[in-house]
XYZ file of C-alpha atoms in Angstrom:
275
model
C 29.149 -32.706 26.893
C 27.008 -33.979 29.514
C 23.476 -32.436 29.488
C 22.983 -28.672 30.624
C 20.509 -27.453 33.098
C 17.049 -26.338 32.288
C 15.597 -23.529 31.712
C 13.194 -23.122 34.260
C 10.093 -24.372 32.406
C 7.149 -22.606 34.631
C 7.657 -19.545 31.961
C 6.076 -21.888 29.732
C 2.623 -22.627 31.930
C -0.372 -20.295 31.168
C 1.783 -17.087 30.570
C -1.038 -14.890 31.826
C 0.896 -11.568 30.892
C 4.869 -12.360 29.741
C 6.744 -9.591 32.417
C 9.782 -8.551 31.327
C 12.598 -11.295 33.063
C 16.447 -11.486 32.569
C 17.687 -14.950 33.109
C 21.549 -14.696 33.865
C 24.326 -16.710 33.498
C 22.284 -19.769 32.260
C 24.597 -22.501 31.734
C 24.628 -24.755 28.333
C 28.126 -26.444 29.329
C 29.301 -27.740 32.149
C 32.626 -25.376 32.157
C 31.723 -22.342 33.882
C 32.777 -20.187 31.517
C 29.832 -22.028 28.825
C 27.165 -19.672 29.889
C 24.670 -17.304 28.451
C 22.252 -14.068 29.817
C 18.865 -14.125 28.052
C 16.628 -11.244 27.882
C 13.356 -11.530 27.732
C 10.872 -8.269 26.885
C 7.646 -8.219 28.275
C 4.370 -9.014 26.078
C 6.696 -11.847 24.605
C 5.367 -15.365 22.110
C 6.564 -18.176 20.093
C 4.596 -16.095 16.982
C 6.170 -12.642 17.828
C 9.462 -12.197 18.862
C 12.655 -12.900 17.484
C 15.539 -13.026 18.964
C 18.905 -11.307 18.508
C 22.338 -13.260 20.032
C 25.390 -10.987 20.451
C 28.948 -13.270 20.583
C 32.086 -11.252 22.690
C 35.333 -10.497 21.148
C 38.576 -10.642 22.317
C 41.058 -12.244 20.772
C 39.591 -15.761 21.243
C 41.868 -15.281 24.705
C 40.064 -12.814 26.413
C 36.702 -10.595 26.807
C 33.691 -11.379 28.101
C 28.993 -11.804 27.680
C 29.400 -8.180 29.476
C 30.746 -6.321 26.659
C 27.386 -6.332 25.681
C 25.645 -6.425 28.988
C 24.845 -2.648 28.464
C 23.235 -2.831 24.605
C 20.902 -5.831 26.068
C 19.726 -4.321 28.575
C 19.419 -1.041 27.062
C 17.832 -2.953 23.834
C 15.317 -5.230 25.812
C 14.047 -2.138 27.244
C 13.427 0.138 24.074
C 10.208 -0.388 22.647
C 11.197 0.108 19.387
C 12.656 -3.824 19.781
C 9.688 -5.121 22.397
C 7.935 -7.260 22.153
C 9.382 -8.155 18.525
C 13.288 -9.510 20.122
C 14.310 -11.220 22.992
C 18.171 -10.742 23.899
C 20.694 -12.965 24.589
C 24.153 -12.923 24.798
C 26.742 -16.187 24.887
C 30.045 -16.589 26.688
C 32.535 -19.229 25.974
C 35.829 -21.112 27.032
C 38.555 -19.051 26.120
C 42.336 -19.450 25.054
C 43.161 -20.080 28.833
C 46.674 -21.727 29.516
C 47.225 -23.195 26.873
C 43.485 -24.784 27.111
C 40.469 -24.737 25.067
C 42.324 -24.019 21.956
C 40.211 -23.961 18.310
C 37.498 -25.100 17.532
C 36.352 -25.074 21.356
C 34.520 -21.193 21.222
C 33.029 -22.604 17.205
C 32.119 -26.107 19.427
C 30.428 -23.583 22.799
C 28.410 -20.850 20.204
C 27.477 -23.656 18.510
C 25.888 -25.513 21.521
C 24.632 -22.330 22.711
C 22.684 -21.356 20.033
C 21.493 -25.346 20.082
C 20.274 -24.848 23.469
C 18.260 -21.360 22.894
C 16.914 -23.121 19.832
C 15.709 -26.361 22.622
C 14.256 -23.555 25.135
C 12.497 -21.261 22.784
C 8.804 -22.898 23.710
C 9.463 -22.494 27.143
C 11.275 -19.130 26.879
C 8.465 -17.816 24.676
C 10.329 -16.664 21.895
C 11.041 -18.170 18.182
C 14.077 -20.476 17.598
C 14.330 -17.515 14.243
C 17.684 -15.290 14.937
C 19.959 -12.770 13.775
C 23.769 -13.374 15.156
C 25.960 -10.460 15.911
C 29.992 -10.613 16.876
C 32.586 -8.267 17.311
C 36.528 -9.408 16.290
C 36.663 -12.433 17.644
C 33.065 -12.924 17.612
C 32.557 -11.723 14.317
C 34.426 -14.864 12.956
C 32.678 -16.882 15.555
C 29.117 -15.766 14.135
C 29.693 -15.595 10.248
C 31.581 -19.337 11.397
C 27.990 -20.733 13.007
C 25.471 -18.894 9.871
C 27.222 -19.969 6.991
C 29.025 -24.047 8.658
C 26.220 -25.089 11.342
C 23.179 -23.534 10.531
C 21.652 -27.244 9.411
C 18.118 -26.159 10.531
C 17.859 -22.401 9.174
C 17.341 -21.032 12.305
C 20.049 -18.365 11.951
C 18.077 -15.551 9.416
C 21.493 -13.056 9.175
C 24.337 -12.463 10.906
C 26.287 -9.183 11.561
C 30.080 -9.009 11.886
C 31.968 -5.328 12.779
C 35.660 -6.132 12.067
C 35.708 -9.706 12.482
C 38.922 -11.834 10.974
C 37.838 -14.261 7.856
C 40.046 -15.597 6.303
C 42.373 -17.177 9.102
C 45.328 -18.212 6.909
C 45.667 -14.873 6.007
C 44.918 -13.049 9.391
C 48.205 -14.870 10.401
C 50.211 -13.642 7.042
C 49.267 -9.823 6.851
C 47.241 -9.119 10.532
C 48.713 -6.538 12.976
C 52.137 -7.488 14.613
C 51.420 -9.883 17.686
C 48.816 -11.058 15.637
C 50.659 -14.463 14.915
C 52.633 -14.687 18.118
C 48.319 -14.354 19.193
C 46.947 -17.372 16.572
C 49.518 -19.332 16.840
C 48.567 -19.520 20.743
C 44.751 -20.149 20.012
C 45.124 -22.905 17.458
C 48.438 -24.483 18.784
C 49.919 -24.226 15.357
C 51.394 -22.224 12.673
C 49.643 -22.721 9.392
C 52.534 -24.221 8.403
C 52.074 -26.987 10.976
C 48.543 -26.923 10.540
C 46.505 -25.786 7.712
C 43.420 -27.376 8.525
C 42.581 -25.494 11.749
C 43.159 -22.608 10.015
C 40.914 -23.682 6.574
C 38.378 -25.283 9.655
C 38.004 -21.851 11.124
C 37.858 -19.929 8.774
C 34.814 -18.426 7.311
C 34.383 -16.913 3.911
C 35.622 -21.045 3.451
C 32.198 -21.723 4.011
C 30.318 -19.122 2.314
C 27.288 -20.928 0.039
C 24.028 -19.853 -1.955
C 22.424 -20.837 0.803
C 24.732 -17.971 3.643
C 22.171 -15.889 5.294
C 22.083 -12.451 4.602
C 25.057 -10.966 6.270
C 26.075 -6.998 7.140
C 29.573 -6.488 7.727
C 31.442 -3.477 9.420
C 34.818 -3.102 9.088
C 36.596 0.024 9.046
C 39.043 1.599 6.730
C 43.023 2.255 8.357
C 42.162 -1.157 10.511
C 45.024 -2.421 11.221
C 44.618 -5.215 13.200
C 42.228 -6.670 10.739
C 43.107 -5.249 7.790
C 40.430 -4.107 5.514
C 41.273 -6.809 2.997
C 39.569 -9.437 5.402
C 35.911 -7.639 4.925
C 37.047 -7.328 1.795
C 37.333 -10.589 1.160
C 33.905 -11.635 2.885
C 32.251 -9.126 0.635
C 34.006 -10.563 -3.234
C 32.051 -14.055 -1.954
C 29.504 -13.319 -0.569
C 28.199 -11.189 -3.935
C 30.174 -14.781 -6.004
C 26.852 -16.822 -4.496
C 24.283 -13.720 -4.556
C 23.780 -13.517 -0.791
C 22.440 -10.598 -0.216
C 24.627 -8.316 2.231
C 25.753 -4.941 2.915
C 29.709 -3.911 3.231
C 29.360 -0.760 5.638
C 33.635 1.027 4.892
C 33.461 3.835 7.767
C 37.340 5.931 8.278
C 38.622 4.460 11.106
C 40.349 2.215 13.293
C 39.706 -1.311 15.250
C 36.414 -0.157 16.024
C 34.162 2.878 15.578
C 35.585 6.669 15.501
C 32.564 8.894 16.746
C 29.017 7.866 17.895
C 28.192 9.703 14.724
C 29.416 6.714 12.701
C 28.562 3.969 15.270
C 25.273 5.255 15.379
C 24.389 5.150 11.570
C 25.643 2.228 11.870
C 23.847 0.799 14.376
C 20.486 2.412 12.580
C 21.645 0.125 9.187
C 22.239 -2.976 10.773
C 19.170 -2.998 13.738
C 17.175 -2.376 9.757
C 19.209 -5.101 8.194
C 17.885 -6.683 10.806
C 14.609 -6.242 10.791
C 14.620 -6.702 6.889
C 15.513 -10.101 7.188
C 13.966 -11.511 10.654
C 10.610 -10.979 8.729
């Protein structure tokens, strides 16, 4: 991968009192899908402003960072979060016409995080990050947090209804899941067990894994609750601080009240481990 275009370094030149800045479609790679939106609050500083980074879902073959655009736009203006947090929203290569199969998405989220770390000073934020993903984005968020966190910048990770054991997901997911996974990996587990193992975040849990917040619907038939239970067990085995938030619902929050309760607990969890 060639060098991505650098962010505007004018932001780093003695800003008198930084205003809110939104940088859309910053390229961290050469592919059109390798872009990131960055939402920087007024009053930010390298010392006091940390990152929340969002990773969209969509079955690795769909979805877009626009899924989290409204959330990021609201959060960067919310006085409960600003200037303590900046927000980033990642696009990654999805599988199209047989291209960009695993591990392309994993490589992209890793590269996007490296881009944020490299430009933290010029953005006037800390590289300390919370990584947040939904569904396929939850698989990616936990995988990067457990497998690609050598610098320990990822201080905590949040995943909502993600799959964490890909072979088991193939075997026990909803009808259509096996075909989807064969499409995005190129193989069945029998044909290539390693690509399934290498994409399973549960395999990479260790005592050094960052604190983790999991949310999962007890009635989820697409990504079954046993996916969350397996990761919960692995985190418990290694003594990793975590919360396993189970709600009565399917692949998504069933109501605003449940979503608001989960969000309050999630943001409280992030605040605890981002100090």
